[in-house]
Each structure stands twice: as C-alpha cells, then as structure tokens.
Amino acid sequence: MALITYLVEDNKIVLDNLVEALQEIAAVEITGHSATQAEATQWLRMHDGEWHLAIVDLFLKEGSGLGVLAGCRKREPYQKVVVLTNYATDEIRRRAMDLGADAVFDKSSELDGLFAYCAEQTAQEVKPANQQAQRAAVARNREAHAMQTRRTPSGS
C-alpha cells in the first residue's frame, strides 16, 4: 500500500527531485503539492483523514512551514508531518517539534533518514487498525463537508 504524501516545497528543482526519489525509494503516492502556507493548510484541512504524510519545507514562497505545522496539529494519529529543511538547527528542530512535527530532516545530510522514515510509515500503514482509523476519519471528513454544503445557501 502506498503512503499518500503531500509535499510543501517552493523550489521546483527540489520538488521534482524529491518526488522522483520518493517514488523510486519508498512506496509513496504524491497526491499533491503547494508552495505557500495558505495553499498547504487549506489542502491538508480539506483532505483531513485522507493523507498519511506531509513533508514540509520551512521557507516558502509565502508564509512558512511552521505555519503549516501549526495548521495541522489536530490530525489523526496515523497522519505524520515531517520537516525537510536546509536549516535544521537545534532551535529549528525544537520549534518544529513543539508545533507538532513528527520528525525533522536536513535536506543536505539527512535524506537517507527521510527515506527510511517513509519506509517505516508505509509498513505502519498496512496495519488493520491504521486502515480502519483512516476509513473512519475519511467518513467523518466527508460527512462534515456534506453538512457544510447543506448549510451554505445556494447562490452565495
């Protein structure tokens, strides 16, 4: 089973290389990507329960990866958010973890760690309890969207 992954990265070259490497090395399905905090936060909220992993850069075209982290604090236990940055200082690692990051990886020296993490998460995803939790979360998300749609008057 593929790990449904969302990428938040504003550098096109890094994004393309990351997508290629992840698909080659780990069992991931890249479901989307964005270059700004607002786009990422909106997508992650709209698809609550539907993704397994978000890989987030800190410095974005607009906003920051720390804002993305803060925006998805209330995710399901099987959903993981990791930071992939060129600035993995002790302070950045601490701030990211305080905001709910599951891990922090340095782009220049810890890519192997990221790939190993993805492989580990893929192995966790096939567990029946995680699959059941995801089905329940997706159903709740769809019901919430349906209720919101019914409350929104047509034409507005």
Coordinates of N, CA, C and O in Angstrom, one line a residue:
M1 N 0.8 -1.2 0.0 CA 0.0 0.0 0.0 C 0.9 1.2 0.0 O 1.9 1.3 0.7
A2 N 0.5 2.2 -0.8 CA 1.3 3.4 -0.9 C 1.0 4.4 0.2 O -0.1 4.5 0.7
L3 N 2.0 5.1 0.6 CA 1.9 6.2 1.6 C 1.4 7.4 0.9 O 2.1 8.0 0.1
I4 N 0.2 7.9 1.2 CA -0.4 9.1 0.5 C 0.3 10.3 1.1 O 0.2 10.6 2.3
T5 N 1.1 11.0 0.2 CA 2.0 12.0 0.7 C 1.7 13.4 0.0 O 1.5 13.4 -1.2
Y6 N 1.8 14.4 0.8 CA 1.6 15.8 0.3 C 2.9 16.5 0.5 O 3.4 16.5 1.6
L7 N 3.4 17.3 -0.4 CA 4.6 18.0 -0.3 C 4.4 19.5 -0.3 O 3.6 20.0 -1.1
V8 N 5.1 20.2 0.6 CA 5.0 21.6 0.7 C 6.5 22.1 0.5 O 7.3 22.1 1.3
E9 N 6.7 22.6 -0.8 CA 8.1 23.0 -1.2 C 7.9 24.0 -2.3 O 7.2 23.8 -3.3
D10 N 8.7 25.1 -2.2 CA 8.5 26.2 -3.2 C 9.6 26.1 -4.3 O 9.5 26.9 -5.3
N11 N 10.6 25.3 -4.1 CA 11.7 25.2 -5.1 C 11.4 24.1 -6.1 O 11.4 22.9 -5.7
K12 N 11.1 24.4 -7.3 CA 10.7 23.5 -8.3 C 11.7 22.3 -8.5 O 11.4 21.2 -8.7
I13 N 13.0 22.7 -8.5 CA 14.0 21.7 -8.7 C 14.1 20.7 -7.5 O 14.1 19.5 -7.7
V14 N 14.0 21.2 -6.3 CA 14.0 20.4 -5.1 C 12.7 19.5 -5.2 O 12.8 18.3 -4.9
L15 N 11.6 20.1 -5.5 CA 10.3 19.4 -5.5 C 10.4 18.2 -6.5 O 10.0 17.1 -6.2
D16 N 10.8 18.5 -7.7 CA 10.9 17.4 -8.8 C 11.9 16.3 -8.3 O 11.5 15.1 -8.5
N17 N 13.0 16.7 -7.8 CA 14.0 15.7 -7.3 C 13.4 14.9 -6.2 O 13.6 13.6 -6.1
L18 N 12.7 15.5 -5.3 CA 12.1 14.8 -4.1 C 11.0 13.8 -4.6 O 11.0 12.7 -4.1
V19 N 10.2 14.3 -5.5 CA 9.1 13.4 -6.0 C 9.8 12.2 -6.6 O 9.4 11.0 -6.3
E20 N 10.7 12.4 -7.5 CA 11.4 11.3 -8.2 C 12.0 10.3 -7.2 O 11.9 9.1 -7.3
A21 N 12.8 10.8 -6.2 CA 13.5 10.0 -5.3 C 12.5 9.2 -4.4 O 12.6 8.0 -4.1
L22 N 11.4 9.9 -3.9 CA 10.5 9.2 -3.0 C 9.8 8.1 -3.8 O 9.6 7.0 -3.2
Q23 N 9.4 8.3 -5.0 CA 8.7 7.3 -5.7 C 9.6 6.1 -6.1 O 9.1 5.0 -6.2
E24 N 10.9 6.4 -6.2 CA 11.9 5.4 -6.5 C 12.2 4.6 -5.3 O 12.4 3.3 -5.4
I25 N 12.4 5.2 -4.2 CA 13.0 4.6 -3.0 C 11.9 4.1 -2.0 O 12.1 3.0 -1.4
A26 N 10.8 4.8 -1.9 CA 9.8 4.4 -0.9 C 8.4 4.2 -1.6 O 8.2 4.7 -2.7
A27 N 7.6 3.5 -1.0 CA 6.2 3.3 -1.5 C 5.3 4.4 -1.2 O 4.6 4.4 -0.2
V28 N 5.5 5.5 -1.9 CA 4.7 6.7 -1.7 C 3.9 7.1 -2.9 O 4.3 6.8 -4.1
E29 N 2.7 7.7 -2.7 CA 1.9 8.3 -3.8 C 1.8 9.7 -3.5 O 1.2 10.1 -2.5
I30 N 2.5 10.6 -4.3 CA 2.4 12.0 -4.1 C 1.0 12.4 -4.6 O 0.7 12.4 -5.8
T31 N 0.2 12.9 -3.7 CA -1.1 13.3 -4.0 C -1.3 14.8 -4.4 O -2.3 15.2 -4.9
G32 N -0.3 15.6 -4.1 CA -0.3 17.0 -4.4 C 0.8 17.7 -3.8 O 1.6 17.1 -3.0
H33 N 0.9 19.0 -4.1 CA 2.0 19.8 -3.5 C 1.6 21.3 -3.6 O 0.7 21.7 -4.3
S34 N 2.2 22.1 -2.8 CA 2.0 23.5 -2.8 C 3.3 24.2 -2.4 O 4.2 23.7 -1.9
A35 N 3.3 25.5 -2.7 CA 4.5 26.4 -2.5 C 4.2 27.4 -1.4 O 5.1 28.2 -1.1
T36 N 3.0 27.5 -0.9 CA 2.7 28.5 0.1 C 2.0 27.9 1.3 O 1.4 26.8 1.3
Q37 N 2.1 28.6 2.4 CA 1.5 28.2 3.7 C -0.1 28.1 3.5 O -0.7 27.1 3.9
A38 N -0.7 29.1 2.9 CA -2.1 29.1 2.7 C -2.6 27.9 1.9 O -3.6 27.3 2.3
E39 N -2.0 27.7 0.8 CA -2.4 26.5 -0.1 C -2.3 25.2 0.7 O -3.2 24.4 0.6
A40 N -1.1 25.0 1.3 CA -0.9 23.8 2.0 C -1.9 23.6 3.2 O -2.5 22.5 3.3
T41 N -2.1 24.6 4.0 CA -3.0 24.5 5.1 C -4.4 24.2 4.6 O -5.1 23.3 5.2
Q42 N -4.9 24.9 3.6 CA -6.2 24.6 3.0 C -6.3 23.2 2.5 O -7.3 22.5 2.8
W43 N -5.3 22.7 1.7 CA -5.4 21.4 1.2 C -5.4 20.3 2.3 O -6.3 19.4 2.3
L44 N -4.6 20.5 3.3 CA -4.5 19.5 4.4 C -5.8 19.4 5.2 O -6.3 18.4 5.5
R45 N -6.4 20.6 5.4 CA -7.7 20.6 6.1 C -8.8 20.0 5.2 O -9.6 19.3 5.7
M46 N -8.9 20.4 3.9 CA -9.9 19.9 3.1 C -9.8 18.3 2.9 O -10.8 17.7 2.6
H47 N -8.7 17.8 3.0 CA -8.5 16.4 2.8 C -8.1 15.7 4.1 O -7.4 14.6 4.1
D48 N -8.7 16.2 5.2 CA -8.4 15.7 6.5 C -8.7 14.2 6.6 O -9.8 13.8 6.1
G49 N -7.8 13.4 7.1 CA -8.0 12.0 7.2 C -7.6 11.2 5.9 O -7.5 10.0 6.0
E50 N -7.4 11.9 4.8 CA -7.1 11.2 3.5 C -5.7 11.1 3.2 O -5.3 10.3 2.3
W51 N -4.8 11.7 3.9 CA -3.4 11.7 3.6 C -2.7 11.0 4.8 O -3.2 11.0 5.9
H52 N -1.5 10.5 4.5 CA -0.7 9.8 5.6 C 0.5 10.6 6.0 O 0.9 10.6 7.2
L53 N 1.1 11.3 5.1 CA 2.4 12.0 5.3 C 2.4 13.4 4.6 O 2.0 13.5 3.4
A54 N 2.8 14.4 5.3 CA 3.1 15.7 4.8 C 4.6 16.0 5.0 O 5.0 15.9 6.1
I55 N 5.3 16.4 3.9 CA 6.7 16.7 4.0 C 6.7 18.2 3.8 O 6.3 18.7 2.7
V56 N 7.2 19.0 4.7 CA 7.1 20.4 4.7 C 8.4 21.1 4.8 O 9.2 20.9 5.7
D57 N 8.7 22.0 3.8 CA 9.9 22.9 3.9 C 9.5 24.1 4.8 O 8.3 24.4 5.0
L58 N 10.5 24.7 5.4 CA 10.2 25.8 6.3 C 10.0 27.1 5.6 O 9.2 27.9 6.0
F59 N 10.9 27.4 4.6 CA 10.8 28.7 3.9 C 10.1 28.5 2.6 O 10.5 27.8 1.7
L60 N 8.9 29.2 2.5 CA 8.0 29.0 1.4 C 7.9 30.3 0.6 O 8.3 31.4 1.1
K61 N 7.3 30.2 -0.5 CA 7.0 31.4 -1.4 C 6.3 32.4 -0.6 O 6.6 33.6 -0.7
E62 N 5.3 32.0 0.2 CA 4.5 32.9 1.0 C 4.2 32.1 2.3 O 3.8 31.0 2.3
G63 N 4.4 32.8 3.4 CA 4.2 32.1 4.7 C 5.4 31.2 5.1 O 6.5 31.4 4.6
S64 N 5.1 30.3 6.0 CA 6.2 29.4 6.5 C 5.7 28.0 6.8 O 4.5 27.8 7.1
G65 N 6.7 27.1 6.8 CA 6.4 25.7 7.1 C 5.9 25.6 8.6 O 5.2 24.7 8.9
L66 N 6.4 26.5 9.4 CA 6.0 26.5 10.8 C 4.5 26.8 10.9 O 3.8 26.2 11.7
G67 N 4.0 27.6 10.0 CA 2.5 27.9 10.0 C 1.7 26.7 9.5 O 0.6 26.4 10.0
V68 N 2.3 26.0 8.6 CA 1.7 24.7 8.1 C 1.6 23.7 9.2 O 0.6 23.1 9.4
L69 N 2.7 23.6 10.0 CA 2.7 22.7 11.1 C 1.6 23.0 12.1 O 0.8 22.2 12.5
A70 N 1.5 24.3 12.4 CA 0.5 24.8 13.4 C -0.9 24.5 12.9 O -1.8 24.2 13.6
G71 N -1.1 24.6 11.5 CA -2.4 24.4 10.9 C -2.9 23.0 10.9 O -4.1 22.7 10.7
C72 N -2.0 22.0 11.1 CA -2.4 20.6 11.0 C -2.1 19.9 12.3 O -1.9 18.7 12.3
R73 N -2.2 20.6 13.4 CA -1.9 20.0 14.7 C -3.0 19.0 15.1 O -2.7 18.0 15.8
K74 N -4.2 19.2 14.7 CA -5.3 18.3 15.0 C -5.6 17.3 14.0 O -6.7 17.1 13.5
R75 N -4.5 16.6 13.6 CA -4.6 15.5 12.6 C -4.8 14.2 13.3 O -4.7 14.0 14.5
E76 N -5.1 13.1 12.5 CA -5.3 11.8 13.0 C -3.9 11.2 13.5 O -2.9 11.6 12.9
P77 N -3.9 10.3 14.4 CA -2.7 9.7 14.9 C -1.8 9.1 13.8 O -0.6 9.1 13.9
Y78 N -2.5 8.5 12.8 CA -1.7 7.9 11.7 C -1.1 8.9 10.7 O -0.3 8.5 9.8
Q79 N -1.5 10.1 10.8 CA -1.0 11.2 9.9 C 0.2 11.8 10.5 O 0.2 12.3 11.6
K80 N 1.3 11.8 9.7 CA 2.6 12.3 10.1 C 3.0 13.5 9.3 O 2.7 13.6 8.1
V81 N 3.6 14.5 10.0 CA 4.1 15.7 9.3 C 5.6 15.8 9.7 O 6.0 15.7 10.8
V82 N 6.4 15.8 8.6 CA 7.9 16.0 8.8 C 8.3 17.3 8.2 O 7.8 17.7 7.2
V83 N 9.4 17.8 8.7 CA 10.0 19.0 8.2 C 11.3 18.6 7.4 O 12.1 17.8 7.9
L84 N 11.4 19.1 6.2 CA 12.6 18.9 5.4 C 13.2 20.2 5.1 O 12.5 21.0 4.3
T85 N 14.3 20.6 5.6 CA 14.8 21.9 5.5 C 16.3 22.0 5.4 O 17.0 21.0 5.8
N86 N 16.8 23.1 4.9 CA 18.3 23.3 4.8 C 18.7 23.9 6.2 O 19.9 24.2 6.4
Y87 N 17.8 24.3 7.0 CA 18.1 25.0 8.3 C 17.7 24.1 9.5 O 17.0 24.6 10.4
A88 N 18.2 22.9 9.6 CA 17.8 22.0 10.7 C 18.7 22.2 11.9 O 19.4 21.3 12.4
T89 N 18.7 23.5 12.4 CA 19.5 23.8 13.6 C 18.7 23.2 14.8 O 17.6 22.8 14.7
D90 N 19.4 23.2 15.9 CA 18.8 22.7 17.2 C 17.5 23.5 17.5 O 16.5 23.0 17.9
E91 N 17.6 24.8 17.3 CA 16.5 25.7 17.6 C 15.3 25.4 16.7 O 14.1 25.3 17.1
I92 N 15.6 25.3 15.4 CA 14.5 24.9 14.4 C 13.9 23.6 14.7 O 12.7 23.4 14.7
R93 N 14.7 22.6 15.0 CA 14.2 21.3 15.4 C 13.3 21.4 16.6 O 12.2 20.8 16.6
R94 N 13.7 22.1 17.6 CA 12.8 22.3 18.8 C 11.5 23.0 18.5 O 10.4 22.5 18.9
R95 N 11.6 24.0 17.7 CA 10.4 24.8 17.4 C 9.4 23.9 16.6 O 8.2 23.9 16.8
A96 N 10.0 23.2 15.6 CA 9.1 22.3 14.8 C 8.5 21.2 15.6 O 7.3 20.9 15.4
M97 N 9.2 20.6 16.5 CA 8.7 19.6 17.3 C 7.6 20.1 18.3 O 6.6 19.5 18.5
D98 N 7.8 21.3 18.8 CA 6.8 22.0 19.6 C 5.5 22.2 18.9 O 4.5 22.3 19.5
L99 N 5.6 22.5 17.6 CA 4.4 22.7 16.8 C 3.8 21.4 16.2 O 2.8 21.5 15.5
G100 N 4.4 20.3 16.6 CA 3.7 19.0 16.2 C 4.4 18.2 15.2 O 3.9 17.2 14.7
A101 N 5.6 18.6 14.7 CA 6.3 17.8 13.7 C 6.7 16.5 14.3 O 7.0 16.3 15.5
D102 N 6.6 15.4 13.5 CA 6.9 14.1 13.9 C 8.4 13.8 13.8 O 9.0 13.0 14.4
A103 N 9.1 14.6 12.9 CA 10.5 14.4 12.6 C 11.0 15.7 11.9 O 10.2 16.3 11.2
V104 N 12.3 15.9 11.9 CA 12.9 17.0 11.2 C 14.1 16.4 10.5 O 14.9 15.7 11.1
F105 N 14.3 16.7 9.2 CA 15.4 16.2 8.4 C 16.1 17.3 7.7 O 15.4 18.2 7.2
D106 N 17.4 17.3 7.6 CA 18.2 18.3 6.9 C 18.3 17.8 5.4 O 18.6 16.7 5.2
K107 N 18.0 18.7 4.5 CA 18.0 18.4 3.1 C 19.3 18.0 2.6 O 19.4 17.1 1.7
S108 N 20.4 18.6 3.2 CA 21.7 18.3 2.6 C 22.4 17.0 3.2 O 23.3 16.5 2.6
S109 N 21.9 16.6 4.4 CA 22.7 15.5 5.1 C 21.8 14.4 5.6 O 22.3 13.4 6.1
E110 N 20.5 14.5 5.6 CA 19.6 13.5 6.2 C 18.5 13.0 5.3 O 17.5 12.5 5.8
L111 N 18.7 13.0 4.0 CA 17.7 12.4 3.1 C 17.6 10.9 3.3 O 16.4 10.4 3.2
D112 N 18.6 10.2 3.6 CA 18.5 8.8 3.8 C 17.6 8.5 5.0 O 16.8 7.6 5.0
G113 N 17.7 9.4 6.0 CA 16.8 9.3 7.2 C 15.3 9.5 6.8 O 14.5 8.8 7.3
L114 N 15.1 10.5 5.9 CA 13.7 10.7 5.4 C 13.2 9.5 4.7 O 12.1 9.1 4.9
F115 N 14.0 8.9 3.8 CA 13.5 7.8 3.0 C 13.3 6.6 4.0 O 12.3 5.9 3.8
A116 N 14.1 6.4 5.0 CA 13.9 5.3 5.9 C 12.6 5.6 6.7 O 11.8 4.6 7.0
Y117 N 12.4 6.8 7.1 CA 11.1 7.2 7.8 C 9.9 6.9 6.9 O 8.9 6.3 7.4
C118 N 10.0 7.2 5.7 CA 8.9 6.9 4.7 C 8.6 5.4 4.7 O 7.5 4.9 4.7
A119 N 9.7 4.6 4.6 CA 9.5 3.2 4.5 C 8.9 2.6 5.8 O 8.0 1.8 5.8
E120 N 9.3 3.2 6.9 CA 8.7 2.8 8.2 C 7.2 3.1 8.3 O 6.4 2.3 8.7
Q121 N 6.9 4.3 7.8 CA 5.5 4.7 7.8 C 4.6 3.9 6.9 O 3.5 3.6 7.2
T122 N 5.2 3.5 5.8 CA 4.5 2.6 4.8 C 4.2 1.3 5.5 O 3.1 0.7 5.4
A123 N 5.1 0.7 6.3 CA 4.9 -0.5 7.0 C 3.8 -0.4 8.0 O 3.0 -1.3 8.2
Q124 N 3.8 0.8 8.7 CA 2.7 1.0 9.7 C 1.3 1.1 9.0 O 0.3 0.7 9.6
E125 N 1.3 1.6 7.8 CA 0.0 1.9 7.1 C -0.8 0.6 6.8 O -2.0 0.6 6.8
V126 N -0.1 -0.5 6.7 CA -0.8 -1.7 6.3 C -1.4 -2.4 7.5 O -2.2 -3.4 7.4
K127 N -1.2 -1.9 8.7 CA -1.8 -2.5 9.9 C -3.3 -2.2 9.9 O -3.7 -1.1 9.6
P128 N -4.1 -3.3 10.2 CA -5.5 -3.1 10.1 C -6.1 -2.0 11.0 O -7.0 -1.3 10.5
A129 N -5.5 -1.7 12.1 CA -6.0 -0.7 13.0 C -5.8 0.7 12.3 O -6.7 1.6 12.4
N130 N -4.7 0.9 11.7 CA -4.5 2.2 10.9 C -5.4 2.3 9.8 O -6.0 3.4 9.5
Q131 N -5.7 1.2 9.0 CA -6.6 1.3 7.9 C -8.0 1.6 8.4 O -8.7 2.4 7.7
Q132 N -8.4 1.0 9.5 CA -9.7 1.2 10.0 C -9.9 2.7 10.5 O -10.9 3.4 10.2
A133 N -8.8 3.2 11.1 CA -8.8 4.6 11.6 C -8.9 5.5 10.4 O -9.6 6.5 10.5
Q134 N -8.2 5.2 9.3 CA -8.3 6.1 8.2 C -9.7 6.1 7.6 O -10.2 7.2 7.2
R135 N -10.3 4.9 7.4 CA -11.6 4.9 6.8 C -12.6 5.7 7.7 O -13.4 6.4 7.2
A136 N -12.5 5.6 9.0 CA -13.4 6.4 9.9 C -13.1 7.9 9.8 O -14.1 8.7 9.7
A137 N -11.9 8.3 9.7 CA -11.6 9.7 9.6 C -12.1 10.3 8.2 O -12.6 11.4 8.2
V138 N -11.9 9.5 7.2 CA -12.4 10.0 5.8 C -13.9 10.1 5.9 O -14.4 11.1 5.4
A139 N -14.6 9.1 6.5 CA -16.0 9.2 6.5 C -16.5 10.4 7.3 O -17.4 11.2 6.9
R140 N -15.8 10.7 8.5 CA -16.1 11.9 9.3 C -15.9 13.2 8.4 O -16.7 14.1 8.5
N141 N -14.8 13.2 7.7 CA -14.5 14.4 6.9 C -15.5 14.6 5.8 O -16.0 15.7 5.6
R142 N -15.9 13.6 5.2 CA -16.9 13.7 4.1 C -18.2 14.1 4.6 O -18.9 15.0 4.0
E143 N -18.6 13.6 5.8 CA -19.9 14.0 6.4 C -19.8 15.5 6.8 O -20.8 16.2 6.6
A144 N -18.7 15.9 7.4 CA -18.6 17.3 7.8 C -18.7 18.2 6.5 O -19.4 19.3 6.6
H145 N -18.1 17.8 5.4 CA -18.2 18.6 4.2 C -19.6 18.6 3.7 O -20.1 19.7 3.2
A146 N -20.3 17.5 3.7 CA -21.7 17.4 3.3 C -22.6 18.3 4.1 O -23.4 19.0 3.6
M147 N -22.4 18.3 5.4 CA -23.2 19.1 6.3 C -22.9 20.6 6.0 O -23.9 21.4 6.0
Q148 N -21.7 21.0 5.8 CA -21.3 22.4 5.5 C -22.0 22.8 4.2 O -22.5 23.9 4.0
T149 N -21.9 21.9 3.2 CA -22.5 22.2 1.9 C -24.1 22.4 2.0 O -24.6 23.3 1.4
R150 N -24.7 21.6 2.9 CA -26.2 21.7 3.1 C -26.5 23.1 3.8 O -27.5 23.6 3.5
R151 N -25.6 23.5 4.6 CA -25.8 24.8 5.4 C -25.6 26.0 4.5 O -26.1 27.1 4.8
T152 N -24.8 25.9 3.5 CA -24.4 27.0 2.7 C -25.6 27.3 1.7 O -25.9 26.4 0.9
P153 N -26.2 28.4 1.7 CA -27.3 28.7 0.8 C -26.8 28.7 -0.7 O -25.6 29.2 -0.9
S154 N -27.5 28.2 -1.6 CA -27.1 28.2 -3.0 C -27.1 29.6 -3.5 O -27.9 30.5 -3.1
G155 N -26.2 29.9 -4.4 CA -26.1 31.2 -5.0 C -25.2 32.2 -4.2 O -25.1 33.3 -4.6
S156 N -24.6 31.7 -3.1 CA -23.7 32.6 -2.4 C -22.3 32.2 -2.5 O -21.9 31.3 -3.0

